[in-house]
Amino acid sequence: YSAVMLKGMKKVAKKRQSTKSRIVKAAGTFFYKNGYDNTTVEEIINASKTSKGTFYHYFKGKEALFEYSVQSFLTRNTKSFPT
């Protein structure tokens, strides 16, 4: 790969992570505020400024997003515990 191609690939990867992060952050806010059952995918899509297609590109549905969010939270917050 050329340096230009690698730089472009890094930008795409960074943008993807940013989009996924926006979805996860929006979902976390709604899950906390309204609870899982009272949060809709539509609310998450609107708050994260993404499309339905983008949402479903990253997650199979609300349950998959919730599981990802919980797993990410546990991973971030249990690293300091001794094993």
mmCIF file of N, CA and C in Angstrom:
data_model
loop_
_atom_site.group_PDB
_atom_site.id
_atom_site.type_symbol
_atom_site.label_atom_id
_atom_site.label_comp_id
_atom_site.label_asym_id
_atom_site.label_seq_id
_atom_site.Cartn_x
_atom_site.Cartn_y
_atom_site.Cartn_z
ATOM 1 N N TYR A 1 0.832 -1.198 0.000
ATOM 2 C CA TYR A 1 0.000 0.000 0.000
ATOM 3 C C TYR A 1 0.864 1.244 0.000
ATOM 4 N N SER A 2 0.409 2.243 -0.702
ATOM 5 C CA SER A 2 1.139 3.502 -0.711
ATOM 6 C C SER A 2 0.788 4.294 0.540
ATOM 7 N N ALA A 3 1.595 5.276 0.857
ATOM 8 C CA ALA A 3 1.365 6.120 2.025
ATOM 9 C C ALA A 3 0.027 6.850 1.915
ATOM 10 N N VAL A 4 -0.325 7.268 0.727
ATOM 11 C CA VAL A 4 -1.592 7.984 0.518
ATOM 12 C C VAL A 4 -2.772 7.050 0.783
ATOM 13 N N MET A 5 -2.683 5.813 0.292
ATOM 14 C CA MET A 5 -3.754 4.840 0.514
ATOM 15 C C MET A 5 -3.901 4.539 1.998
ATOM 16 N N LEU A 6 -2.783 4.344 2.691
ATOM 17 C CA LEU A 6 -2.834 4.041 4.121
ATOM 18 C C LEU A 6 -3.453 5.190 4.909
ATOM 19 N N LYS A 7 -3.091 6.418 4.531
ATOM 20 C CA LYS A 7 -3.650 7.584 5.205
ATOM 21 C C LYS A 7 -5.165 7.634 4.998
ATOM 22 N N GLY A 8 -5.600 7.373 3.787
ATOM 23 C CA GLY A 8 -7.028 7.350 3.479
ATOM 24 C C GLY A 8 -7.763 6.255 4.239
ATOM 25 N N MET A 9 -7.134 5.093 4.353
ATOM 26 C CA MET A 9 -7.732 3.976 5.083
ATOM 27 C C MET A 9 -7.872 4.317 6.567
ATOM 28 N N LYS A 10 -6.895 5.021 7.115
ATOM 29 C CA LYS A 10 -6.949 5.418 8.521
ATOM 30 C C LYS A 10 -8.084 6.406 8.755
ATOM 31 N N LYS A 11 -8.288 7.327 7.810
ATOM 32 C CA LYS A 11 -9.376 8.302 7.935
ATOM 33 C C LYS A 11 -10.730 7.599 7.934
ATOM 34 N N VAL A 12 -10.894 6.626 7.059
ATOM 35 C CA VAL A 12 -12.155 5.885 6.981
ATOM 36 C C VAL A 12 -12.388 5.125 8.281
ATOM 37 N N ALA A 13 -11.357 4.479 8.789
ATOM 38 C CA ALA A 13 -11.480 3.737 10.049
ATOM 39 C C ALA A 13 -11.834 4.666 11.194
ATOM 40 N N LYS A 14 -11.235 5.830 11.216
ATOM 41 C CA LYS A 14 -11.502 6.806 12.274
ATOM 42 C C LYS A 14 -12.945 7.318 12.175
ATOM 43 N N LYS A 15 -13.414 7.575 10.947
ATOM 44 C CA LYS A 15 -14.785 8.048 10.742
ATOM 45 C C LYS A 15 -15.777 6.977 11.170
ATOM 46 N N ARG A 16 -15.495 5.735 10.838
ATOM 47 C CA ARG A 16 -16.372 4.635 11.243
ATOM 48 C C ARG A 16 -16.477 4.569 12.757
ATOM 49 N N GLN A 17 -15.345 4.682 13.435
ATOM 50 C CA GLN A 17 -15.346 4.624 14.888
ATOM 51 C C GLN A 17 -16.127 5.800 15.464
ATOM 52 N N SER A 18 -15.972 6.968 14.852
ATOM 53 C CA SER A 18 -16.688 8.149 15.298
ATOM 54 C C SER A 18 -18.193 7.957 15.146
ATOM 55 N N THR A 19 -18.631 7.412 14.032
ATOM 56 C CA THR A 19 -20.052 7.169 13.796
ATOM 57 C C THR A 19 -20.587 6.163 14.801
ATOM 58 N N LYS A 20 -19.878 5.073 14.986
ATOM 59 C CA LYS A 20 -20.294 4.048 15.943
ATOM 60 C C LYS A 20 -20.339 4.630 17.352
ATOM 61 N N SER A 21 -19.362 5.441 17.693
ATOM 62 C CA SER A 21 -19.324 6.074 19.010
ATOM 63 C C SER A 21 -20.516 6.995 19.223
ATOM 64 N N ARG A 22 -20.901 7.732 18.187
ATOM 65 C CA ARG A 22 -22.069 8.622 18.297
ATOM 66 C C ARG A 22 -23.333 7.811 18.567
ATOM 67 N N ILE A 23 -23.470 6.694 17.889
ATOM 68 C CA ILE A 23 -24.633 5.832 18.087
ATOM 69 C C ILE A 23 -24.647 5.301 19.515
ATOM 70 N N VAL A 24 -23.518 4.797 19.977
ATOM 71 C CA VAL A 24 -23.419 4.227 21.322
ATOM 72 C C VAL A 24 -23.669 5.293 22.389
ATOM 73 N N LYS A 25 -23.107 6.475 22.181
ATOM 74 C CA LYS A 25 -23.288 7.556 23.149
ATOM 75 C C LYS A 25 -24.757 7.984 23.229
ATOM 76 N N ALA A 26 -25.392 8.144 22.077
ATOM 77 C CA ALA A 26 -26.812 8.526 22.051
ATOM 78 C C ALA A 26 -27.661 7.454 22.725
ATOM 79 N N ALA A 27 -27.377 6.213 22.414
ATOM 80 C CA ALA A 27 -28.137 5.112 23.016
ATOM 81 C C ALA A 27 -27.977 5.106 24.531
ATOM 82 N N GLY A 28 -26.750 5.292 24.994
ATOM 83 C CA GLY A 28 -26.496 5.305 26.435
ATOM 84 C C GLY A 28 -27.302 6.378 27.139
ATOM 85 N N THR A 29 -27.388 7.534 26.527
ATOM 86 C CA THR A 29 -28.163 8.638 27.102
ATOM 87 C C THR A 29 -29.637 8.254 27.213
ATOM 88 N N PHE A 30 -30.192 7.706 26.132
ATOM 89 C CA PHE A 30 -31.604 7.322 26.155
ATOM 90 C C PHE A 30 -31.867 6.136 27.075
ATOM 91 N N PHE A 31 -30.982 5.143 27.071
ATOM 92 C CA PHE A 31 -31.167 3.995 27.958
ATOM 93 C C PHE A 31 -31.173 4.445 29.419
ATOM 94 N N TYR A 32 -30.268 5.348 29.754
ATOM 95 C CA TYR A 32 -30.175 5.852 31.130
ATOM 96 C C TYR A 32 -31.414 6.674 31.487
ATOM 97 N N LYS A 33 -31.812 7.558 30.582
ATOM 98 C CA LYS A 33 -32.906 8.495 30.841
ATOM 99 C C LYS A 33 -34.290 7.820 30.796
ATOM 100 N N ASN A 34 -34.509 6.985 29.786
ATOM 101 C CA ASN A 34 -35.836 6.419 29.549
ATOM 102 C C ASN A 34 -35.960 4.930 29.843
ATOM 103 N N GLY A 35 -34.822 4.258 30.020
ATOM 104 C CA GLY A 35 -34.841 2.801 30.166
ATOM 105 C C GLY A 35 -34.805 2.129 28.803
ATOM 106 N N TYR A 36 -34.421 0.881 28.798
ATOM 107 C CA TYR A 36 -34.285 0.122 27.547
ATOM 108 C C TYR A 36 -35.616 0.040 26.794
ATOM 109 N N ASP A 37 -36.673 -0.366 27.494
ATOM 110 C CA ASP A 37 -37.963 -0.588 26.840
ATOM 111 C C ASP A 37 -38.575 0.680 26.266
ATOM 112 N N ASN A 38 -38.277 1.823 26.867
ATOM 113 C CA ASN A 38 -38.864 3.086 26.407
ATOM 114 C C ASN A 38 -37.959 3.863 25.455
ATOM 115 N N THR A 39 -36.909 3.218 24.990
ATOM 116 C CA THR A 39 -36.003 3.838 24.016
ATOM 117 C C THR A 39 -36.240 3.199 22.663
ATOM 118 N N THR A 40 -36.356 4.027 21.635
ATOM 119 C CA THR A 40 -36.566 3.492 20.293
ATOM 120 C C THR A 40 -35.307 3.675 19.436
ATOM 121 N N VAL A 41 -35.174 2.804 18.465
ATOM 122 C CA VAL A 41 -34.066 2.929 17.513
ATOM 123 C C VAL A 41 -34.166 4.273 16.792
ATOM 124 N N GLU A 42 -35.362 4.696 16.501
ATOM 125 C CA GLU A 42 -35.578 5.974 15.807
ATOM 126 C C GLU A 42 -35.003 7.141 16.620
ATOM 127 N N GLU A 43 -35.208 7.135 17.928
ATOM 128 C CA GLU A 43 -34.650 8.189 18.787
ATOM 129 C C GLU A 43 -33.126 8.185 18.738
ATOM 130 N N ILE A 44 -32.559 6.989 18.777
ATOM 131 C CA ILE A 44 -31.102 6.845 18.751
ATOM 132 C C ILE A 44 -30.550 7.348 17.415
ATOM 133 N N ILE A 45 -31.216 6.978 16.328
ATOM 134 C CA ILE A 45 -30.793 7.406 14.997
ATOM 135 C C ILE A 45 -30.825 8.931 14.892
ATOM 136 N N ASN A 46 -31.912 9.527 15.331
ATOM 137 C CA ASN A 46 -32.044 10.988 15.256
ATOM 138 C C ASN A 46 -30.997 11.697 16.117
ATOM 139 N N ALA A 47 -30.802 11.222 17.335
ATOM 140 C CA ALA A 47 -29.854 11.870 18.243
ATOM 141 C C ALA A 47 -28.407 11.715 17.775
ATOM 142 N N SER A 48 -28.106 10.594 17.130
ATOM 143 C CA SER A 48 -26.729 10.355 16.678
ATOM 144 C C SER A 48 -26.481 10.910 15.281
ATOM 145 N N LYS A 49 -27.528 11.494 14.685
ATOM 146 C CA LYS A 49 -27.426 12.084 13.340
ATOM 147 C C LYS A 49 -26.905 11.077 12.311
ATOM 148 N N THR A 50 -27.472 9.874 12.379
ATOM 149 C CA THR A 50 -27.135 8.829 11.409
ATOM 150 C C THR A 50 -28.414 8.411 10.696
ATOM 151 N N SER A 51 -28.289 7.463 9.816
ATOM 152 C CA SER A 51 -29.458 6.940 9.109
ATOM 153 C C SER A 51 -29.782 5.545 9.640
ATOM 154 N N LYS A 52 -30.956 5.074 9.285
ATOM 155 C CA LYS A 52 -31.366 3.727 9.690
ATOM 156 C C LYS A 52 -30.388 2.690 9.114
ATOM 157 N N GLY A 53 -29.985 2.899 7.866
ATOM 158 C CA GLY A 53 -29.037 1.982 7.240
ATOM 159 C C GLY A 53 -27.699 1.947 7.960
ATOM 160 N N THR A 54 -27.238 3.125 8.381
ATOM 161 C CA THR A 54 -25.972 3.197 9.123
ATOM 162 C C THR A 54 -26.100 2.493 10.453
ATOM 163 N N PHE A 55 -27.212 2.726 11.146
ATOM 164 C CA PHE A 55 -27.438 2.066 12.436
ATOM 165 C C PHE A 55 -27.342 0.549 12.268
ATOM 166 N N TYR A 56 -28.078 0.023 11.287
ATOM 167 C CA TYR A 56 -28.113 -1.425 11.091
ATOM 168 C C TYR A 56 -26.827 -1.979 10.467
ATOM 169 N N HIS A 57 -25.991 -1.113 9.933
ATOM 170 C CA HIS A 57 -24.666 -1.540 9.481
ATOM 171 C C HIS A 57 -23.810 -1.936 10.700
ATOM 172 N N TYR A 58 -23.938 -1.182 11.766
ATOM 173 C CA TYR A 58 -23.138 -1.423 12.963
ATOM 174 C C TYR A 58 -23.789 -2.390 13.943
ATOM 175 N N PHE A 59 -25.110 -2.406 14.021
ATOM 176 C CA PHE A 59 -25.808 -3.221 15.015
ATOM 177 C C PHE A 59 -27.021 -3.899 14.386
ATOM 178 N N LYS A 60 -27.279 -5.152 14.788
ATOM 179 C CA LYS A 60 -28.425 -5.894 14.253
ATOM 180 C C LYS A 60 -29.745 -5.332 14.768
ATOM 181 N N GLY A 61 -29.692 -4.626 15.871
ATOM 182 C CA GLY A 61 -30.906 -4.050 16.448
ATOM 183 C C GLY A 61 -30.596 -3.419 17.794
ATOM 184 N N LYS A 62 -31.640 -3.005 18.479
ATOM 185 C CA LYS A 62 -31.486 -2.331 19.766
ATOM 186 C C LYS A 62 -30.836 -3.254 20.808
ATOM 187 N N GLU A 63 -31.230 -4.513 20.806
ATOM 188 C CA GLU A 63 -30.665 -5.457 21.769
ATOM 189 C C GLU A 63 -29.157 -5.622 21.560
ATOM 190 N N ALA A 64 -28.727 -5.745 20.322
ATOM 191 C CA ALA A 64 -27.293 -5.885 20.028
ATOM 192 C C ALA A 64 -26.531 -4.630 20.449
ATOM 193 N N LEU A 65 -27.128 -3.477 20.221
ATOM 194 C CA LEU A 65 -26.510 -2.220 20.637
ATOM 195 C C LEU A 65 -26.415 -2.157 22.159
ATOM 196 N N PHE A 66 -27.457 -2.551 22.849
ATOM 197 C CA PHE A 66 -27.454 -2.548 24.305
ATOM 198 C C PHE A 66 -26.370 -3.485 24.845
ATOM 199 N N GLU A 67 -26.274 -4.684 24.288
ATOM 200 C CA GLU A 67 -25.254 -5.648 24.712
ATOM 201 C C GLU A 67 -23.848 -5.093 24.479
ATOM 202 N N TYR A 68 -23.643 -4.469 23.325
ATOM 203 C CA TYR A 68 -22.348 -3.856 23.020
ATOM 204 C C TYR A 68 -22.032 -2.753 24.039
ATOM 205 N N SER A 69 -23.026 -1.929 24.348
ATOM 206 C CA SER A 69 -22.838 -0.823 25.292
ATOM 207 C C SER A 69 -22.472 -1.337 26.677
ATOM 208 N N VAL A 70 -23.178 -2.346 27.141
ATOM 209 C CA VAL A 70 -22.906 -2.909 28.465
ATOM 210 C C VAL A 70 -21.516 -3.537 28.486
ATOM 211 N N GLN A 71 -21.180 -4.302 27.448
ATOM 212 C CA GLN A 71 -19.865 -4.944 27.387
ATOM 213 C C GLN A 71 -18.748 -3.901 27.367
ATOM 214 N N SER A 72 -18.929 -2.839 26.597
ATOM 215 C CA SER A 72 -17.931 -1.763 26.540
ATOM 216 C C SER A 72 -17.770 -1.101 27.901
ATOM 217 N N PHE A 73 -18.894 -0.840 28.560
ATOM 218 C CA PHE A 73 -18.864 -0.226 29.884
ATOM 219 C C PHE A 73 -18.108 -1.118 30.864
ATOM 220 N N LEU A 74 -18.432 -2.403 30.868
ATOM 221 C CA LEU A 74 -17.770 -3.334 31.798
ATOM 222 C C LEU A 74 -16.278 -3.443 31.502
ATOM 223 N N THR A 75 -15.923 -3.476 30.238
ATOM 224 C CA THR A 75 -14.512 -3.558 29.857
ATOM 225 C C THR A 75 -13.743 -2.333 30.343
ATOM 226 N N ARG A 76 -14.326 -1.148 30.149
ATOM 227 C CA ARG A 76 -13.673 0.094 30.583
ATOM 228 C C ARG A 76 -13.565 0.198 32.100
ATOM 229 N N ASN A 77 -14.560 -0.315 32.802
ATOM 230 C CA ASN A 77 -14.646 -0.078 34.231
ATOM 231 C C ASN A 77 -14.179 -1.229 35.107
ATOM 232 N N THR A 78 -13.748 -2.326 34.527
ATOM 233 C CA THR A 78 -13.252 -3.434 35.344
ATOM 234 C C THR A 78 -11.767 -3.673 35.172
ATOM 235 N N LYS A 79 -11.110 -2.860 34.365
ATOM 236 C CA LYS A 79 -9.668 -3.047 34.149
ATOM 237 C C LYS A 79 -8.863 -2.796 35.424
ATOM 238 N N SER A 80 -9.384 -1.963 36.316
ATOM 239 C CA SER A 80 -8.627 -1.615 37.512
ATOM 240 C C SER A 80 -8.776 -2.650 38.631
ATOM 241 N N PHE A 81 -9.691 -3.603 38.460
ATOM 242 C CA PHE A 81 -9.866 -4.636 39.479
ATOM 243 C C PHE A 81 -8.797 -5.719 39.335
ATOM 244 N N PRO A 82 -8.231 -6.157 40.473
ATOM 245 C CA PRO A 82 -7.223 -7.234 40.380
ATOM 246 C C PRO A 82 -7.915 -8.546 39.986
ATOM 247 N N THR A 83 -7.168 -9.370 39.255
ATOM 248 C CA THR A 83 -7.728 -10.651 38.837
ATOM 249 C C THR A 83 -7.075 -11.788 39.556
#
